[in-house]
Amino acid sequence: MSDFLRLVGERLRMVRKLKGLTQDQLAEKTGKDSMSKSHISDIERGQRNISLLTLEILMNALEIDPSELFNFQKLDGEGIHEKKLILDIHKSMLMERGLDEVKYVVRTTNDFLDTIDAKESGRRNRKS
Protein backbone atom coordinates (compact mmCIF):
# COMPACT_ATOMS: atom_id res chain seq x y z
CA MET A 1 0.00 0.00 0.00
CA SER A 2 1.32 3.43 -0.98
CA ASP A 3 1.98 6.00 1.72
CA PHE A 4 0.67 8.67 -0.65
CA LEU A 5 -2.62 6.78 -1.06
CA ARG A 6 -2.87 6.60 2.72
CA LEU A 7 -2.19 10.33 3.07
CA VAL A 8 -4.85 11.24 0.51
CA GLY A 9 -7.30 8.77 2.02
CA GLU A 10 -6.73 10.12 5.53
CA ARG A 11 -7.22 13.66 4.28
CA LEU A 12 -10.46 12.71 2.50
CA ARG A 13 -11.69 11.07 5.71
CA MET A 14 -10.87 14.16 7.78
CA VAL A 15 -12.61 16.51 5.35
CA ARG A 16 -15.67 14.24 5.19
CA LYS A 17 -15.90 14.17 8.99
CA LEU A 18 -15.39 17.94 9.26
CA LYS A 19 -18.33 18.36 6.91
CA GLY A 20 -20.40 16.05 9.13
CA LEU A 21 -20.92 13.40 6.45
CA THR A 22 -21.00 9.65 6.82
CA GLN A 23 -19.47 7.45 4.15
CA ASP A 24 -22.99 6.60 2.95
CA GLN A 25 -23.89 10.27 2.65
CA LEU A 26 -20.71 11.01 0.72
CA ALA A 27 -21.42 8.09 -1.60
CA GLU A 28 -24.89 9.55 -2.26
CA LYS A 29 -23.44 13.01 -2.94
CA THR A 30 -21.14 11.63 -5.64
CA GLY A 31 -24.23 10.81 -7.68
CA LYS A 32 -22.60 7.63 -8.88
CA ASP A 33 -24.17 4.24 -8.31
CA SER A 34 -20.73 2.63 -8.35
CA MET A 35 -19.46 4.70 -5.42
CA SER A 36 -20.48 2.66 -2.39
CA LYS A 37 -19.70 3.05 1.29
CA SER A 38 -17.18 0.20 1.04
CA HIS A 39 -15.53 1.88 -1.97
CA ILE A 40 -15.13 5.10 0.01
CA SER A 41 -13.91 3.15 3.03
CA ASP A 42 -11.21 1.50 0.88
CA ILE A 43 -10.16 4.90 -0.47
CA GLU A 44 -9.97 6.46 2.99
CA ARG A 45 -7.80 3.60 4.26
CA GLY A 46 -5.48 3.90 1.24
CA GLN A 47 -6.50 0.42 0.07
CA ARG A 48 -7.75 1.50 -3.34
CA ASN A 49 -5.84 3.25 -6.10
CA ILE A 50 -8.33 5.64 -7.66
CA SER A 51 -8.34 7.56 -10.91
CA LEU A 52 -8.07 11.32 -11.08
CA LEU A 53 -11.68 11.37 -12.29
CA THR A 54 -12.80 9.55 -9.12
CA LEU A 55 -10.76 11.97 -7.03
CA GLU A 56 -12.41 14.90 -8.81
CA ILE A 57 -15.87 13.40 -8.16
CA LEU A 58 -15.06 13.06 -4.45
CA MET A 59 -13.68 16.60 -4.23
CA ASN A 60 -16.82 17.96 -5.93
CA ALA A 61 -19.05 15.99 -3.55
CA LEU A 62 -17.06 17.37 -0.59
CA GLU A 63 -17.05 20.86 -2.17
CA ILE A 64 -13.28 21.26 -1.83
CA ASP A 65 -10.52 22.17 -4.24
CA PRO A 66 -7.18 20.38 -4.71
CA SER A 67 -5.30 22.81 -2.48
CA GLU A 68 -7.56 21.92 0.44
CA LEU A 69 -7.32 18.19 -0.21
CA PHE A 70 -3.55 18.16 -0.49
CA ASN A 71 -2.93 20.38 2.53
CA PHE A 72 -1.39 17.71 4.72
CA GLN A 73 -0.51 20.31 7.36
CA LYS A 74 -4.06 19.92 8.66
CA LEU A 75 -3.45 16.30 9.58
CA ASP A 76 -3.03 16.29 13.34
CA GLY A 77 -1.78 12.77 13.83
CA GLU A 78 -5.07 11.39 15.14
CA GLY A 79 -5.72 8.02 13.60
CA ILE A 80 -2.20 7.85 12.20
CA HIS A 81 -0.37 5.24 14.19
CA GLU A 82 2.63 4.52 12.08
CA LYS A 83 5.78 6.52 12.53
CA LYS A 84 6.65 6.41 8.83
CA LEU A 85 3.38 7.98 7.80
CA ILE A 86 3.83 10.83 10.27
CA LEU A 87 7.34 11.39 8.96
CA ASP A 88 6.00 11.45 5.39
CA ILE A 89 3.51 14.13 6.39
CA HIS A 90 6.32 16.24 7.80
CA LYS A 91 8.42 15.65 4.71
CA SER A 92 5.53 16.80 2.53
CA MET A 93 5.17 19.98 4.59
CA LEU A 94 8.90 20.69 4.47
CA MET A 95 9.12 20.15 0.71
CA GLU A 96 6.93 23.24 0.27
CA ARG A 97 9.37 25.39 2.27
CA GLY A 98 12.60 27.11 1.31
CA LEU A 99 15.99 25.59 2.09
CA ASP A 100 16.71 28.09 4.88
CA GLU A 101 13.42 27.25 6.59
CA VAL A 102 14.11 23.51 6.32
CA LYS A 103 17.58 24.00 7.81
CA TYR A 104 16.04 26.00 10.65
CA VAL A 105 13.53 23.21 11.36
CA VAL A 106 16.35 20.64 11.39
CA ARG A 107 18.45 22.76 13.79
CA THR A 108 15.45 23.36 16.05
CA THR A 109 14.59 19.66 16.02
CA ASN A 110 18.16 18.72 16.89
CA ASP A 111 18.20 21.24 19.76
CA PHE A 112 14.89 19.89 21.03
CA LEU A 113 16.03 16.27 20.85
CA ASP A 114 19.33 17.15 22.56
CA THR A 115 17.35 18.76 25.39
CA ILE A 116 15.13 15.68 25.73
CA ASP A 117 18.17 13.37 25.68
CA ALA A 118 19.92 15.48 28.33
CA LYS A 119 16.86 15.33 30.60
CA GLU A 120 16.61 11.56 30.15
CA SER A 121 20.32 11.16 30.88
CA GLY A 122 19.97 13.33 34.03
CA ARG A 123 17.10 11.20 35.27
CA ARG A 124 19.03 8.00 34.71
CA ASN A 125 22.06 9.40 36.55
CA ARG A 126 19.93 10.44 39.55
CA LYS A 127 18.38 6.96 39.76
CA SER A 128 21.79 5.26 39.81
Coordinates of N, CA, C and O in Angstrom, one line a residue:
M1 N 0.8 -1.2 0.0 CA 0.0 0.0 0.0 C 0.9 1.2 0.0 O 1.9 1.3 0.7
S2 N 0.5 2.2 -0.8 CA 1.3 3.4 -1.0 C 1.1 4.4 0.2 O -0.1 4.6 0.6
D3 N 2.1 5.0 0.7 CA 2.0 6.0 1.7 C 1.2 7.2 1.2 O 0.4 7.8 1.9
F4 N 1.4 7.5 -0.1 CA 0.7 8.7 -0.7 C -0.8 8.4 -0.7 O -1.6 9.2 -0.4
L5 N -1.2 7.2 -1.1 CA -2.6 6.8 -1.1 C -3.2 6.9 0.3 O -4.3 7.3 0.5
R6 N -2.4 6.5 1.3 CA -2.9 6.6 2.7 C -3.0 8.1 3.2 O -4.0 8.4 3.9
L7 N -2.1 8.9 2.7 CA -2.2 10.3 3.1 C -3.5 10.9 2.5 O -4.2 11.7 3.1
V8 N -3.7 10.7 1.2 CA -4.9 11.2 0.5 C -6.1 10.7 1.1 O -7.1 11.4 1.4
G9 N -6.1 9.4 1.4 CA -7.3 8.8 2.0 C -7.6 9.4 3.4 O -8.8 9.6 3.7
E10 N -6.6 9.5 4.2 CA -6.7 10.1 5.5 C -7.3 11.5 5.4 O -8.1 12.0 6.2
R11 N -6.8 12.3 4.5 CA -7.2 13.7 4.3 C -8.7 13.7 3.8 O -9.5 14.5 4.3
L12 N -9.1 12.8 2.9 CA -10.5 12.7 2.5 C -11.4 12.4 3.7 O -12.4 13.0 3.9
R13 N -10.9 11.5 4.5 CA -11.7 11.1 5.7 C -11.9 12.3 6.7 O -13.0 12.5 7.1
M14 N -10.8 13.0 6.9 CA -10.9 14.2 7.8 C -11.8 15.2 7.2 O -12.6 15.8 8.0
V15 N -11.7 15.5 5.9 CA -12.6 16.5 5.3 C -14.1 16.1 5.4 O -15.0 16.8 5.8
R16 N -14.3 14.8 5.1 CA -15.7 14.2 5.2 C -16.2 14.4 6.6 O -17.4 14.9 6.8
K17 N -15.4 14.1 7.6 CA -15.9 14.2 9.0 C -16.1 15.6 9.4 O -17.1 15.9 10.1
L18 N -15.2 16.5 9.0 CA -15.4 17.9 9.3 C -16.7 18.5 8.7 O -17.3 19.4 9.2
K19 N -17.1 17.9 7.6 CA -18.3 18.4 6.9 C -19.5 17.6 7.5 O -20.7 17.8 7.1
G20 N -19.3 16.7 8.5 CA -20.4 16.1 9.1 C -21.1 15.0 8.3 O -22.3 14.7 8.5
L21 N -20.3 14.4 7.3 CA -20.9 13.4 6.5 C -20.5 12.0 6.8 O -19.3 11.8 7.3
T22 N -21.4 11.1 6.7 CA -21.0 9.6 6.8 C -20.5 9.2 5.5 O -20.7 9.9 4.4
Q23 N -19.9 8.0 5.4 CA -19.5 7.5 4.2 C -20.7 7.2 3.2 O -20.6 7.5 2.0
D24 N -21.8 6.8 3.8 CA -23.0 6.6 2.9 C -23.5 7.9 2.3 O -23.8 8.0 1.2
Q25 N -23.4 9.0 3.1 CA -23.9 10.3 2.6 C -23.0 10.8 1.6 O -23.4 11.4 0.6
L26 N -21.7 10.6 1.7 CA -20.7 11.0 0.7 C -20.9 10.2 -0.6 O -20.9 10.8 -1.7
A27 N -21.2 8.9 -0.4 CA -21.4 8.1 -1.6 C -22.6 8.6 -2.4 O -22.6 8.7 -3.6
E28 N -23.7 9.0 -1.6 CA -24.9 9.6 -2.3 C -24.6 10.9 -3.0 O -25.1 11.1 -4.1
K29 N -23.8 11.7 -2.4 CA -23.4 13.0 -2.9 C -22.6 12.9 -4.2 O -22.6 13.8 -5.0
T30 N -21.9 11.8 -4.4 CA -21.1 11.6 -5.6 C -22.1 11.5 -6.8 O -21.6 11.7 -8.0
G31 N -23.3 11.0 -6.6 CA -24.2 10.8 -7.7 C -23.9 9.6 -8.6 O -24.4 9.5 -9.6
K32 N -23.0 8.8 -8.1 CA -22.6 7.6 -8.9 C -23.1 6.4 -8.2 O -22.8 6.2 -7.0
D33 N -23.7 5.5 -8.9 CA -24.2 4.2 -8.3 C -23.0 3.4 -7.9 O -23.1 2.6 -7.0
S34 N -21.9 3.5 -8.6 CA -20.7 2.6 -8.3 C -19.9 3.0 -7.1 O -19.1 2.3 -6.7
M35 N -20.2 4.2 -6.6 CA -19.5 4.7 -5.4 C -20.2 4.3 -4.2 O -21.1 4.9 -3.7
S36 N -19.8 3.2 -3.6 CA -20.5 2.7 -2.4 C -19.7 3.1 -1.1 O -18.6 3.6 -1.2
K37 N -20.3 2.8 0.0 CA -19.7 3.0 1.3 C -18.4 2.3 1.4 O -17.4 2.8 1.8
S38 N -18.4 1.0 0.9 CA -17.2 0.2 1.0 C -16.1 0.7 0.1 O -14.9 0.7 0.4
H39 N -16.5 1.3 -1.0 CA -15.5 1.9 -2.0 C -14.9 3.1 -1.3 O -13.6 3.2 -1.3
I40 N -15.7 3.9 -0.7 CA -15.1 5.1 0.0 C -14.3 4.7 1.2 O -13.2 5.2 1.4
S41 N -14.7 3.7 1.9 CA -13.9 3.1 3.0 C -12.5 2.7 2.6 O -11.5 3.0 3.2
D42 N -12.5 2.0 1.4 CA -11.2 1.5 0.9 C -10.3 2.7 0.5 O -9.1 2.7 0.7
I43 N -10.9 3.7 -0.1 CA -10.2 4.9 -0.5 C -9.6 5.6 0.8 O -8.4 5.9 0.8
E44 N -10.4 5.8 1.8 CA -10.0 6.5 3.0 C -8.9 5.7 3.7 O -8.1 6.3 4.4
R45 N -8.9 4.4 3.6 CA -7.8 3.6 4.3 C -6.6 3.4 3.4 O -5.6 2.8 3.7
G46 N -6.6 4.0 2.2 CA -5.5 3.9 1.2 C -5.4 2.5 0.6 O -4.3 2.1 0.1
Q47 N -6.5 1.8 0.6 CA -6.5 0.4 0.1 C -6.9 0.4 -1.4 O -6.8 -0.7 -2.0
R48 N -7.3 1.5 -2.0 CA -7.8 1.5 -3.3 C -7.1 2.6 -4.1 O -7.1 3.8 -3.7
N49 N -6.5 2.3 -5.2 CA -5.8 3.3 -6.1 C -6.9 3.8 -7.0 O -7.5 3.0 -7.8
I50 N -7.2 5.1 -6.9 CA -8.3 5.6 -7.7 C -7.8 6.5 -8.8 O -6.7 6.9 -8.8
S51 N -8.7 6.7 -9.8 CA -8.3 7.6 -10.9 C -8.5 9.0 -10.5 O -9.1 9.4 -9.5
L52 N -7.9 9.9 -11.3 CA -8.1 11.3 -11.1 C -9.5 11.7 -11.2 O -10.0 12.6 -10.5
L53 N -10.3 11.1 -12.1 CA -11.7 11.4 -12.3 C -12.4 11.1 -11.0 O -13.3 11.9 -10.5
T54 N -12.1 9.9 -10.4 CA -12.8 9.5 -9.1 C -12.4 10.6 -8.0 O -13.3 11.0 -7.2
L55 N -11.2 11.0 -8.0 CA -10.8 12.0 -7.0 C -11.5 13.3 -7.2 O -12.0 13.9 -6.3
E56 N -11.7 13.7 -8.5 CA -12.4 14.9 -8.8 C -13.9 14.8 -8.4 O -14.4 15.7 -7.8
I57 N -14.5 13.6 -8.6 CA -15.9 13.4 -8.2 C -16.0 13.5 -6.6 O -16.9 14.2 -6.1
L58 N -15.0 13.0 -5.9 CA -15.1 13.1 -4.5 C -14.9 14.5 -4.0 O -15.5 15.0 -3.1
M59 N -13.9 15.2 -4.6 CA -13.7 16.6 -4.2 C -14.9 17.5 -4.5 O -15.3 18.3 -3.7
N60 N -15.6 17.2 -5.6 CA -16.8 18.0 -5.9 C -17.9 17.6 -4.9 O -18.6 18.6 -4.5
A61 N -18.0 16.4 -4.5 CA -19.0 16.0 -3.6 C -18.7 16.6 -2.2 O -19.7 17.0 -1.5
L62 N -17.5 16.8 -1.9 CA -17.1 17.4 -0.6 C -17.0 18.9 -0.7 O -16.8 19.6 0.3
E63 N -17.1 19.4 -1.9 CA -17.1 20.9 -2.2 C -15.7 21.4 -1.7 O -15.7 22.4 -1.0
I64 N -14.6 20.8 -2.1 CA -13.3 21.3 -1.8 C -12.5 21.3 -3.1 O -12.8 20.7 -4.1
D65 N -11.4 22.1 -3.1 CA -10.5 22.2 -4.2 C -9.2 21.4 -3.9 O -9.0 21.0 -2.8
P66 N -8.4 21.2 -4.9 CA -7.2 20.4 -4.7 C -6.3 20.9 -3.6 O -5.7 20.2 -2.8
S67 N -6.2 22.3 -3.5 CA -5.3 22.8 -2.5 C -5.8 22.4 -1.1 O -4.9 22.2 -0.2
E68 N -7.1 22.3 -0.9 CA -7.6 21.9 0.4 C -7.3 20.4 0.7 O -7.0 20.0 1.8
L69 N -7.5 19.6 -0.4 CA -7.3 18.2 -0.2 C -5.9 17.9 0.1 O -5.6 17.0 0.9
F70 N -5.0 18.5 -0.6 CA -3.5 18.2 -0.5 C -2.8 19.0 0.6 O -1.6 19.0 0.6
N71 N -3.5 19.7 1.4 CA -2.9 20.4 2.5 C -2.8 19.4 3.7 O -3.6 19.3 4.6
F72 N -1.6 18.7 3.7 CA -1.4 17.7 4.7 C -1.0 18.3 6.1 O -0.9 17.6 7.1
Q73 N -0.8 19.6 6.1 CA -0.5 20.3 7.4 C -1.7 20.2 8.3 O -1.5 20.3 9.5
K74 N -2.9 20.0 7.8 CA -4.1 19.9 8.7 C -4.2 18.6 9.3 O -5.0 18.4 10.2
L75 N -3.4 17.6 8.9 CA -3.5 16.3 9.6 C -2.8 16.5 11.0 O -1.7 17.0 11.1
D76 N -3.5 16.1 12.0 CA -3.0 16.3 13.3 C -2.4 15.0 14.0 O -2.1 15.1 15.1
G77 N -2.3 14.0 13.3 CA -1.8 12.8 13.8 C -2.8 11.8 14.4 O -2.5 10.7 14.6
E78 N -4.0 12.3 14.6 CA -5.1 11.4 15.1 C -5.4 10.3 14.1 O -5.6 10.6 12.9
G79 N -5.4 9.1 14.5 CA -5.7 8.0 13.6 C -4.5 7.6 12.8 O -4.6 6.6 12.0
I80 N -3.4 8.2 12.9 CA -2.2 7.8 12.2 C -1.3 7.2 13.2 O -0.7 7.9 14.0
H81 N -1.1 5.9 13.1 CA -0.4 5.2 14.2 C 1.0 4.9 13.8 O 1.8 4.4 14.6
E82 N 1.3 5.0 12.5 CA 2.6 4.5 12.1 C 3.6 5.7 12.0 O 3.3 6.7 11.3
K83 N 4.7 5.5 12.5 CA 5.8 6.5 12.5 C 6.1 7.0 11.1 O 6.3 8.2 10.9
K84 N 6.3 6.1 10.2 CA 6.7 6.4 8.8 C 5.7 7.3 8.2 O 6.0 8.3 7.5
L85 N 4.4 7.1 8.4 CA 3.4 8.0 7.8 C 3.5 9.4 8.4 O 3.4 10.4 7.6
I86 N 3.7 9.5 9.7 CA 3.8 10.8 10.3 C 5.1 11.5 9.7 O 5.0 12.7 9.4
L87 N 6.1 10.8 9.5 CA 7.3 11.4 9.0 C 7.1 11.8 7.5 O 7.6 12.9 7.1
D88 N 6.3 11.1 6.8 CA 6.0 11.4 5.4 C 5.2 12.7 5.4 O 5.4 13.6 4.5
I89 N 4.3 12.9 6.3 CA 3.5 14.1 6.4 C 4.4 15.3 6.6 O 4.3 16.3 5.9
H90 N 5.4 15.2 7.5 CA 6.3 16.2 7.8 C 7.2 16.5 6.6 O 7.5 17.7 6.3
K91 N 7.6 15.5 5.9 CA 8.4 15.6 4.7 C 7.6 16.4 3.7 O 8.2 17.4 3.0
S92 N 6.4 16.1 3.5 CA 5.5 16.8 2.5 C 5.4 18.3 2.9 O 5.5 19.2 2.0
M93 N 5.3 18.6 4.2 CA 5.2 20.0 4.6 C 6.5 20.7 4.3 O 6.5 21.8 3.9
L94 N 7.6 20.1 4.6 CA 8.9 20.7 4.5 C 9.3 20.9 3.0 O 10.0 21.8 2.7
M95 N 8.8 20.0 2.1 CA 9.1 20.1 0.7 C 8.6 21.4 0.1 O 9.1 22.0 -0.9
E96 N 7.5 22.0 0.7 CA 6.9 23.2 0.3 C 7.7 24.5 0.8 O 7.3 25.6 0.4
R97 N 8.6 24.3 1.7 CA 9.4 25.4 2.3 C 10.7 25.6 1.6 O 11.3 24.7 0.9
G98 N 11.3 26.8 1.8 CA 12.6 27.1 1.3 C 13.7 26.4 2.1 O 13.5 25.9 3.2
L99 N 14.9 26.3 1.5 CA 16.0 25.6 2.1 C 16.4 26.2 3.5 O 16.6 25.4 4.4
D100 N 16.4 27.5 3.6 CA 16.7 28.1 4.9 C 15.7 27.7 6.0 O 16.1 27.4 7.1
E101 N 14.4 27.6 5.6 CA 13.4 27.2 6.6 C 13.6 25.8 7.0 O 13.4 25.4 8.2
V102 N 13.9 24.9 6.0 CA 14.1 23.5 6.3 C 15.3 23.3 7.2 O 15.3 22.6 8.2
K103 N 16.4 24.1 7.0 CA 17.6 24.0 7.8 C 17.3 24.5 9.2 O 17.7 23.9 10.2
Y104 N 16.4 25.5 9.3 CA 16.0 26.0 10.7 C 15.3 24.9 11.4 O 15.5 24.7 12.6
V105 N 14.3 24.3 10.7 CA 13.5 23.2 11.4 C 14.4 22.1 11.8 O 14.3 21.6 12.9
V106 N 15.4 21.7 11.0 CA 16.3 20.6 11.4 C 17.2 21.0 12.6 O 17.3 20.3 13.6
R107 N 17.7 22.3 12.6 CA 18.4 22.8 13.8 C 17.6 22.8 15.0 O 18.0 22.3 16.1
T108 N 16.4 23.3 14.9 CA 15.4 23.4 16.0 C 15.1 22.0 16.6 O 15.1 21.7 17.8
T109 N 14.9 21.0 15.6 CA 14.6 19.7 16.0 C 15.8 19.0 16.7 O 15.6 18.4 17.8
N110 N 17.0 19.3 16.2 CA 18.2 18.7 16.9 C 18.3 19.3 18.3 O 18.6 18.6 19.2
D111 N 18.1 20.6 18.4 CA 18.2 21.2 19.8 C 17.2 20.6 20.7 O 17.5 20.3 21.9
F112 N 16.0 20.5 20.2 CA 14.9 19.9 21.0 C 15.2 18.5 21.5 O 15.1 18.1 22.6
L113 N 15.7 17.7 20.5 CA 16.0 16.3 20.9 C 17.2 16.2 21.8 O 17.3 15.3 22.7
D114 N 18.2 17.1 21.6 CA 19.3 17.1 22.6 C 18.9 17.5 24.0 O 19.3 16.9 25.0
T115 N 17.9 18.4 24.1 CA 17.3 18.8 25.4 C 16.6 17.6 26.0 O 16.8 17.3 27.2
I116 N 15.8 16.9 25.2 CA 15.1 15.7 25.7 C 16.1 14.6 26.2 O 16.0 14.0 27.3
D117 N 17.1 14.4 25.3 CA 18.2 13.4 25.7 C 18.9 13.7 27.0 O 19.2 12.9 27.8
A118 N 19.2 15.0 27.1 CA 19.9 15.5 28.3 C 19.1 15.3 29.6 O 19.6 14.8 30.6
K119 N 17.8 15.5 29.5 CA 16.9 15.3 30.6 C 16.8 13.9 30.9 O 16.8 13.5 32.1
E120 N 16.7 13.0 29.9 CA 16.6 11.6 30.1 C 17.9 11.1 30.8 O 17.9 10.3 31.7
S121 N 19.0 11.6 30.3 CA 20.3 11.2 30.9 C 20.4 11.6 32.3 O 20.9 10.9 33.2
G122 N 20.0 12.8 32.6 CA 20.0 13.3 34.0 C 19.1 12.5 34.9 O 19.5 12.2 36.1
R123 N 18.0 12.1 34.5 CA 17.1 11.2 35.3 C 17.7 9.9 35.5 O 17.7 9.3 36.6
R124 N 18.4 9.3 34.5 CA 19.0 8.0 34.7 C 20.2 8.1 35.7 O 20.4 7.2 36.5
N125 N 20.9 9.2 35.6 CA 22.1 9.4 36.5 C 21.6 9.6 38.0 O 22.2 9.1 38.9
R126 N 20.5 10.2 38.2 CA 19.9 10.4 39.5 C 19.4 9.1 40.1 O 19.5 8.9 41.3
K127 N 18.9 8.2 39.3 CA 18.4 7.0 39.8 C 19.5 6.0 40.1 O 19.3 5.1 40.9
S128 N 20.7 6.2 39.5 CA 21.8 5.3 39.8 C 22.4 5.4 41.2 O 22.4 6.3 41.9

